């Protein structure tokens, strides 16, 4: 049986039917109006979550937030609707997060933050494929419960032949996901305009994270660790940084990647210089931490990805089958 977020009432039934139609499902205005009209809507502005359940059905509700675009000095309204079916959940969002945007950025975003509707389908019982799916530029990597997406890879890379290249031969846009020297936006050496939530906008104004969102969880975890904060494109959950280890201690998850030793090659289109974290290829997986090559692990039979303080930050690849709903609009 499908779980409804709506309370009994003609207007609520009408909104549910309207959102179920293809033409309205991704309209940000319709999503916002549906959330604002629901008497059961939960306000999540600046909220730290506590629920650790990996079942997306346990988050079925409507959520709203009122935030400030610091750069543009304007107010924005966030809206998220989570509904559950037997095998899947649907997360409909207008893309506005539950916290202020644009703060502490080294410069204004290239595009203003925009409300952009999207529907994501989450498998309630995701399965391992036995293979790893690499991250790319044509898909979102995860959606958080505040409605904003995770999009780890940048479109910047080492391309000294470009007229837009900086003094080090790097460009901030126009690169492919298979370019060998993709910039890591989380590196302090990169020059992306990111705010204090490790996020910025894409050309269409979509706000997205490259690392710890500094929202939805904090450094005061519960007895079992950090709460669930979202779902990856393959349906597996995404948690904050803390987990309960085999000794019963609650601590931060440690990734299994380390900087490579020595220097990068400096010929045939390679940037040279020491491996310092500017590029994603500066890192290698050693297995020395808690997490696997995709930045996840299994605890009590549940596989999940974890936010980490070091590379790869949230997810590095996917262990299950990504749903087509995470494809970026074209």
Steps between C-alpha positions, in 0.01 A plus 500: 500500500626845412575723796355849463639816649162669466235529767140421413346784305400594147788743446754245617361232273511746211865584564593131515334437164660809350851406609454152361464632147811522285440861397496630858732263688811714448342846505667680795201729548259207521726317746527810719125563492430137589730523802361834613142370476563183701404548868744225598806666346813479718722808520868406468676836475841444660383169643742230617354155436499206742341205314744225401254276313621393156143457369398802295135432591574614855551854368171526312372852564500851359783733604544875472778750571552875482856609433707797386705533185784696658653605169180634346345617830168325438284236662448153353248230587596133498252219441544123515239226474583138586247231415538125534380207292553128552843487336605861452477848643466822306678816609365809328687821564529856373876482561521766772681369813405556865783742579623838381700493178795698369666581831880535523548434128814656357278661234143488374380182338514495121119466498240603755349221706180391325203285598512199267258215543604136472362160600735230627404134534664308784505120523389393849713185478801585282727217396868469419573445133839341556647779291591862566337786312731797461373851563442720198382840384161392369352383831442629851676280755252534787209703630486613863187519710508879473443462125842613379721271293853368533708533184855407595696542178583843367517595134842655557829342404856551382474631144786741428406532133171672587482880470315494836785320677649670806870537569517135610327373185167428669147582381189499718252372243465307176683180596379143465464250781776287347754783485804367686555807718160611627519769767369414846271789604564419866871567469604831660726542197207505258340834416132408484251733666356279774309614805530384861294191415750384236251579227436734210283513189508340160439720192123453533508617863467156663661502843712189564754364747854377438565401861366514854183712481552627856128443545264221612759352739759637741780390732259383770395159369248271665589165659507331158680777314394768257151511348412408146520817290408376152517230237750429224392444141513123550260517796753433773479746791740783576587567863690773677854439620450300821437128542518243780804280446554139604620608846179691564667838465332773295759669280553658161538272200846507344525477120737256334664748263843657539702751300745335265865541582738700286422712196256487213636435150582825323499408133239417236227719646568425866520783754807395697554617856450313824188296566328751727128434458425758233392224262287195569772286344736612777337237722516124502293244689707310757227342710663636815182660638153377595340553161524330161595657167152652465520651852253258650484204737256246638388521863246255644423379150435848359732650237523879496721788392647740756600865501873527574741776591738400223484381141268372350273704731165320446492245216774396259305246295180298526461138608143458376305587186439875467141593426434689177318770698842626610591582140550873455251682276625558148 
